[in-house]
XYZ file of C-alpha atoms in Angstrom:
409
model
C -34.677 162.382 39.388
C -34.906 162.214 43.475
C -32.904 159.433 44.690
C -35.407 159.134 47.235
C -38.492 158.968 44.725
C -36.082 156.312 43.539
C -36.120 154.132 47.039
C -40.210 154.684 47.768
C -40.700 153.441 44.202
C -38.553 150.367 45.092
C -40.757 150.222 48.234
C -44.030 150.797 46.601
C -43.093 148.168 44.552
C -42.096 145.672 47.012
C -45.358 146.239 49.277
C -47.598 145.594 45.963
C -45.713 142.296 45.305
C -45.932 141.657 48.861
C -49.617 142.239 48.977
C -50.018 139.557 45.978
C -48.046 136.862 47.937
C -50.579 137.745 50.686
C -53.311 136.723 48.545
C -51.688 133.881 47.044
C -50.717 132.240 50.740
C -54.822 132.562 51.142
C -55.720 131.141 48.533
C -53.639 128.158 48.886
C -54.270 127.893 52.495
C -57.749 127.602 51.833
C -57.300 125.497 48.363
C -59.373 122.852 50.519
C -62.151 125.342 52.199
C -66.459 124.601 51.192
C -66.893 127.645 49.369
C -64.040 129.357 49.641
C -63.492 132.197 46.673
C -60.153 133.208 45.656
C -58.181 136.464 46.173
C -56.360 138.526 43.830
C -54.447 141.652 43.373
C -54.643 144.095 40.877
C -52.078 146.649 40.183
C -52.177 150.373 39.221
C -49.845 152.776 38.641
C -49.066 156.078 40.836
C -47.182 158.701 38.245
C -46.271 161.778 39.970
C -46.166 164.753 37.304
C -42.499 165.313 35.580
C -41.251 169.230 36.083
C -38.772 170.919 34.022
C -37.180 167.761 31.838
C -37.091 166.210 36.145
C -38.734 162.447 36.079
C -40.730 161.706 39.350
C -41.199 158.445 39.671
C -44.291 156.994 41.653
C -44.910 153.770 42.218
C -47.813 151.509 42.483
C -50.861 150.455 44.427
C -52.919 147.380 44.571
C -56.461 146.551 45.059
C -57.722 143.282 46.655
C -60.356 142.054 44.618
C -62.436 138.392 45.106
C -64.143 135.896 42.681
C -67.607 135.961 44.410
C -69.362 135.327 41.503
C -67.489 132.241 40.254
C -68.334 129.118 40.881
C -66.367 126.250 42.035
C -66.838 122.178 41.190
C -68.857 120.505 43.477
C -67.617 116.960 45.616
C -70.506 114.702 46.595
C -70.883 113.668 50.375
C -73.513 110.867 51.887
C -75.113 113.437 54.655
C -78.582 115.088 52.932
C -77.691 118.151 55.117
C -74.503 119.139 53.047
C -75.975 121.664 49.866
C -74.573 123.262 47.387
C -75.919 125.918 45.179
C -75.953 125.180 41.669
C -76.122 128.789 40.061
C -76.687 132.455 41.749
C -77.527 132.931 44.965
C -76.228 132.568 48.962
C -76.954 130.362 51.993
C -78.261 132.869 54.450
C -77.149 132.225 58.150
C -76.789 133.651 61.718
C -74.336 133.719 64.155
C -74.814 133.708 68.165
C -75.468 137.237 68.171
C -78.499 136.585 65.450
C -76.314 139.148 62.627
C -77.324 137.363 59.270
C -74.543 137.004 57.132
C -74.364 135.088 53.582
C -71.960 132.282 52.344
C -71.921 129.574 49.702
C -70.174 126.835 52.101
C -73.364 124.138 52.913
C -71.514 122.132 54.806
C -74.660 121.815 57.787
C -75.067 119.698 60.293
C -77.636 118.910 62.405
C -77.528 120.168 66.082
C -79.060 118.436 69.408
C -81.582 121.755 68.846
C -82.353 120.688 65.640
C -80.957 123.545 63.880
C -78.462 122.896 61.243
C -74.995 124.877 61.710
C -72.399 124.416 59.169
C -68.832 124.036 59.867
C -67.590 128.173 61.181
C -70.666 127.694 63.454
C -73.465 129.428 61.588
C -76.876 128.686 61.944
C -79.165 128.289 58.301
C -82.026 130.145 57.990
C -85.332 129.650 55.997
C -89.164 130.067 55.525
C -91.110 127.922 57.796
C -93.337 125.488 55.380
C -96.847 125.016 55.925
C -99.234 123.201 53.705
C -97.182 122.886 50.994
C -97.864 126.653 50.019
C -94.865 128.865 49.653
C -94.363 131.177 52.654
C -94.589 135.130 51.243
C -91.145 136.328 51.026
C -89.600 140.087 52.182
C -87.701 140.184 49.083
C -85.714 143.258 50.564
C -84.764 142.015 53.840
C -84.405 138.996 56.099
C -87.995 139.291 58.086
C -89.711 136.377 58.625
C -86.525 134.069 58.476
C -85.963 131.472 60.992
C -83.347 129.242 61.847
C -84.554 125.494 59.961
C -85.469 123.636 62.907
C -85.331 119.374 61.802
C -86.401 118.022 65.796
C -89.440 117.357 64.991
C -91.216 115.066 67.096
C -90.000 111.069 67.499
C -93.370 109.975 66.237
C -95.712 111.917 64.162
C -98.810 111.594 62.682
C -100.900 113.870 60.392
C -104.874 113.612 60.089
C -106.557 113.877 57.288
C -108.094 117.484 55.948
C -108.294 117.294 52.137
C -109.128 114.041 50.020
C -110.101 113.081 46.184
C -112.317 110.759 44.813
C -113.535 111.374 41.545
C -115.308 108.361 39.368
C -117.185 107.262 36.333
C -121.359 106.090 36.989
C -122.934 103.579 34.300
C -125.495 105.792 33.084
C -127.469 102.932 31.414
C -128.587 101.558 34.796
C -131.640 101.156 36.401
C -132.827 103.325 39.229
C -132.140 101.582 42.523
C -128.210 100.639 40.933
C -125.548 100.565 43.648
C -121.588 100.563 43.742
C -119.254 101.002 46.335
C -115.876 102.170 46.755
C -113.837 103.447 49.672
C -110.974 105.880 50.876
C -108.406 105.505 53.679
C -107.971 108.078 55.687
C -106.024 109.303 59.146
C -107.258 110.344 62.604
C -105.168 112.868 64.863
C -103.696 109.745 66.456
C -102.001 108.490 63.130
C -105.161 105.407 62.813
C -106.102 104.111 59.463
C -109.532 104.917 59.481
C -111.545 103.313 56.044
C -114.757 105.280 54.589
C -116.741 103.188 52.495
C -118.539 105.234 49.771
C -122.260 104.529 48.018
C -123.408 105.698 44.839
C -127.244 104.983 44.775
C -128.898 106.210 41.469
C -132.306 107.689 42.434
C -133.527 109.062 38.648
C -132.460 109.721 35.176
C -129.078 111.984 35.730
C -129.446 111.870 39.416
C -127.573 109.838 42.285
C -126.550 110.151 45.760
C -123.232 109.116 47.465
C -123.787 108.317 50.831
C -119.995 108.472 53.114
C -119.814 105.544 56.272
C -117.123 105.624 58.756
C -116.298 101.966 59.132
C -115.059 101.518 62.466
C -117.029 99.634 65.310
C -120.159 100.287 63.128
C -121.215 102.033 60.565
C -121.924 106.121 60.819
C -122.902 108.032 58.551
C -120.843 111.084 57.900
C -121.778 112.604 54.980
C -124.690 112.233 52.167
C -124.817 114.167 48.858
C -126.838 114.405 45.597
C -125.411 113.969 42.194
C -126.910 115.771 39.145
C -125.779 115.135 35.627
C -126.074 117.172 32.566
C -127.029 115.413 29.378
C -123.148 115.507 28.823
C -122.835 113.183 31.741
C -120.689 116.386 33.948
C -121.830 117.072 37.209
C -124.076 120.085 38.031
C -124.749 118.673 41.662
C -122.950 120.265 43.964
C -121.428 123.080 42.391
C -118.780 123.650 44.412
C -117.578 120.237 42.883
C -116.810 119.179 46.986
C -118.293 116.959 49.614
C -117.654 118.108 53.265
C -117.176 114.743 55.482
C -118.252 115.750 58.837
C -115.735 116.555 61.307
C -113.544 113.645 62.010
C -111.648 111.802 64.909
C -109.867 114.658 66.927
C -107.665 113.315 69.427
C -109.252 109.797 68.984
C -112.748 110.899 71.104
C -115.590 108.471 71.472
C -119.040 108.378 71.716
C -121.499 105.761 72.193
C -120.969 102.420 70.907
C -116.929 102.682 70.648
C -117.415 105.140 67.568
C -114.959 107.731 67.573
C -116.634 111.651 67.943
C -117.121 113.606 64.805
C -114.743 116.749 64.632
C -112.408 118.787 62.219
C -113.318 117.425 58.645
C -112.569 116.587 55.407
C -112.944 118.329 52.074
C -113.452 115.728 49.871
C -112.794 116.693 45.892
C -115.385 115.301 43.615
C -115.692 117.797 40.262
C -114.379 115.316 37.962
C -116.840 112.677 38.715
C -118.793 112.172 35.521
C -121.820 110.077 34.610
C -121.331 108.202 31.152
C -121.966 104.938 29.056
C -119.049 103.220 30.616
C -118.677 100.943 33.462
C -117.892 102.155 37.269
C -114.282 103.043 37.586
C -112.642 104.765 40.259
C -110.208 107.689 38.290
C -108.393 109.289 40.966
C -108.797 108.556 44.431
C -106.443 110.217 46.969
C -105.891 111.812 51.044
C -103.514 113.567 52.759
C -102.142 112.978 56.208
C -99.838 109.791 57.191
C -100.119 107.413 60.188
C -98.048 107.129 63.438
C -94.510 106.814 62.025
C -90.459 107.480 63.294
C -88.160 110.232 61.633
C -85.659 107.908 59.523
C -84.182 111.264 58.163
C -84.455 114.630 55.815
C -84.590 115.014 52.414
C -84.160 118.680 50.869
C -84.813 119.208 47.188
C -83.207 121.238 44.430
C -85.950 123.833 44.959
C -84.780 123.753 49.119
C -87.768 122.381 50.546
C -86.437 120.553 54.035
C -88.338 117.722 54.902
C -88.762 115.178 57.543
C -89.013 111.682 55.656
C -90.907 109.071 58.149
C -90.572 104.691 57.940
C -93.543 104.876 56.291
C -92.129 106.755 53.327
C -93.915 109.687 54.324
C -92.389 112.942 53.560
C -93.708 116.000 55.189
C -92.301 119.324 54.675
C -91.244 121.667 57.259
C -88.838 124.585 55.508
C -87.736 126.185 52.861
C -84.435 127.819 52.514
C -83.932 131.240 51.737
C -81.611 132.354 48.982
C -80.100 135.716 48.567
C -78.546 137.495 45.810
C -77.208 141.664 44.987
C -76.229 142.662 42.315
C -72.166 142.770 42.513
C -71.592 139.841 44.510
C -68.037 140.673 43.603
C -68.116 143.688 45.772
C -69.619 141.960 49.167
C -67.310 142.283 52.372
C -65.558 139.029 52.581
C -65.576 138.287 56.695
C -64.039 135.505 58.855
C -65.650 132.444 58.573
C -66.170 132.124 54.750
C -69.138 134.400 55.104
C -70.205 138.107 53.648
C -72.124 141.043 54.149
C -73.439 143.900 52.221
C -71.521 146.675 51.096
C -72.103 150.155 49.066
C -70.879 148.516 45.649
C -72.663 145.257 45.993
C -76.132 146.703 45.912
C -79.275 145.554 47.771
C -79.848 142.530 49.136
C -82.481 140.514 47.420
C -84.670 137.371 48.898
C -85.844 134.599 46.555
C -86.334 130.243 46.474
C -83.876 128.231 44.247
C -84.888 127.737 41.015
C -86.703 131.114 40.860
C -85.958 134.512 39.717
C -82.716 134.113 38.639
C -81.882 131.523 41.456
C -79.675 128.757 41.094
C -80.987 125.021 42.677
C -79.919 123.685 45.595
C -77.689 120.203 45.489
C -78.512 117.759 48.463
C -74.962 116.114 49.141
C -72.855 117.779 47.634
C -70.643 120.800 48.477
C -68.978 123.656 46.382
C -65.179 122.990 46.488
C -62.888 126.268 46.399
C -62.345 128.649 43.391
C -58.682 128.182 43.950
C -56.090 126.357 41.054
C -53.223 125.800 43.161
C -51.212 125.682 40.211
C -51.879 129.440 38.864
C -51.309 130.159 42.713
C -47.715 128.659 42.962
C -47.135 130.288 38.796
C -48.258 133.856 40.958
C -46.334 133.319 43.659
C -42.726 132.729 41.485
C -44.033 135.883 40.004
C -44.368 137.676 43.046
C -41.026 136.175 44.362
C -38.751 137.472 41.297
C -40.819 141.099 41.009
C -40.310 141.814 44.682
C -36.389 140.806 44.128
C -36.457 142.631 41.217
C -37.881 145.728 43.125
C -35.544 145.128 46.263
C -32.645 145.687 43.620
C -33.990 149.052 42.818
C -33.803 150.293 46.611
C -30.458 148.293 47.224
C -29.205 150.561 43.929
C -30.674 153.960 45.182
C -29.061 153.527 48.438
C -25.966 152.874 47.145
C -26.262 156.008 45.096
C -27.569 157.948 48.213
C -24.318 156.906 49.943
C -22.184 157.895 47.162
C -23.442 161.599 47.158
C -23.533 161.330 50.798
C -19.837 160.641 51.025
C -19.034 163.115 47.805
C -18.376 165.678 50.949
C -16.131 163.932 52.648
């Protein structure tokens, strides 16, 4: 046996248990930190290959691994802007130099810019969200991410563009029969406009729906002829839609204080039927919202961000990206409680919460650490009494060095 293999195993030993303790004063240190996943060490042995009835002994090495992939408690906050991810999946966010990086620590807040930036400094990115239709995602890479922008405007208002009014005509009464219902609707300006409709029967299965603007007056903006089939559906039009002419645009006017046709509204009317039942309206609705203040944001557990207005208005503006790989246990942990891609943790892949595998997002709320403090403080006795233990086995083959050392004298 080599005296010296003696000491480096004493060594070895001591830099493995000093590794641990490394990992323990981490963990503990960041026992409080959004997101934070625990370190550990794990421990393999180096043998060195005995010769001629001569033990070598080796020593042992240690690997720093992290628990990516599990999942802390969550503690719940009053600011919408704090999220959590319930499940698989990782916040995707920029620094200054516009690197994307992922993390699981949602504590954002909103900026002066608008942008939300959590609490290292990192910007969250997303899908901008138009019409309520899902953006098209790269699945394999961040294009077409931008940072989620909340200024909006003070005061906003949405016109109307789609609408749906679909009811039920008396078909036991007399050509000449009239009802009326109406709609309320939005200019570019955020004013309640009203359209009054008219249902006219003309003939046996056939009507017509006339559309007035009521406003100053009365125009005319749309007329339309309804044909029944003898089971009371609606052949007439076949497209099942009634275009309103083009309405209101930036609150023009024309003769007689009316304001000037422009833009328009597709107005839904398939379901409209024509049987032995009295006139009932059986779904009547329109988009757009009048001239209201930002109160605040509201993100859901599929991460839609939206602006919600006085008037109770919600209109979406983005949706935040998820990102998953395979081994999230093998991403490269960097400062800031954020990670990046490595060779073991596969490709990067793009997806919504609550889709593919996704977890959902929490809306104030935040993942606490991975970290029990109490296995950390049980490791780091262990750690404390291993590296003695291993300090002892050094001490004794330098005492044992200095004996043969002093066998000459």
């Amino acid at each position: 046996m080599s005296l010296y293999g003696t000491m480096r195993t004493g060594v070895s030993g001591m830099n493995a248990q000093s590794n641990r303790l490394s990992t323990v004063a981490d963990n503990i240190a960041n026992s409080s930190t959004v997101g934070y996943k625990k370190a550990s060490v794990q421990f393999s042995s180096m043998i060195l290959p005995t010769t001629n009835g001569a033990y070598n002994s080796g020593g042992v090495e240690t690997d720093v691994r992290y628990s990516i992939s599990s999942q802390g408690t969550f503690s719940y906050t009053t600011s919408t802007t704090d999220m959590a991810i319930n499940g698989d999946g990782f916040f995707v966010v920029t620094g200054a130099d516009g690197t994307p990086y992922l993390t699981r620590a949602g504590s954002f807040v909103p900026q002066e810019d608008g942008t939300l930036k959590n609490t290292a400094g990192y910007t969250l990115m997303g899908y901008k969200y138009d019409s309520n239709v899902d953006p098209t995602i790269v699945v394999n890479g961040f294009d077409g991410l931008e940072p989620v922008d909340l200024s909006g405007s003070g005061i906003s208002a949405v016109p109307t563009t789609e609408a749906i009014l679909n009811v039920n005509l008396p078909n036991g009464e007399a050509p000449g029969f009239q009802q009326k219902t109406s709609l309320k609707v939005f200019d570019s300006q955020g004013s309640s406009r009203l359209i009054e409709f008219t249902y006219e029967k003309t003939a046996a299965n056939d009507w017509t729906v006339t559309a007035v603007e009521v406003e100053g007056g009365t125009t005319v903006v749309a007329t339309q002829p309804l044909t029944f089939d003898a089971a009371g559906k609606l052949l007439t039009p076949a497209s099942g839609q009634l275009v309103i002419d083009g309405y209101m645009i930036n609150g023009a006017e024309v003769g007689g204080g009316v304001p000037a046709p422009a833009g328009g509204i597709a107005l839904e009317i398939g379901n409209t039927t024509q049987l032995a039942s009295p006139f009932s309206v059986e779904e009547g609705d329109a988009n757009g919202n009048a001239a209201s203040k930002v109160k605040g944001y509201e993100i859901d557990e599929a991460g839609i961000v939206s602006l919600a207005y006085e008037n109770g208005d919600l209109v979406p503006q983005y949706r935040v990206a998820l990102a998953s790989v395979q081994s999230p246990d093998e991403l490269n942990p960097v400062a800031g409680n954020l990670y990046t891609q490595s060779n073991s943790s596969g490709v990067i892949v793009m997806g919504y919460a609550g889709s593919s595998g996704f977890g959902s997002i929490i809306s104030g709320a935040l993942e606490d650490s991975n970290v029990d403090v109490a296995e950390e403080l049980t490791a780091m006795i262990e750690s404390q009494r291993n590296y003695t233990a291993n300090s002892k086995v050094f001490q004794t083959g330098s005492e044992l060095m200095e004996v043969l050392v002093n066998l000459k004298r």
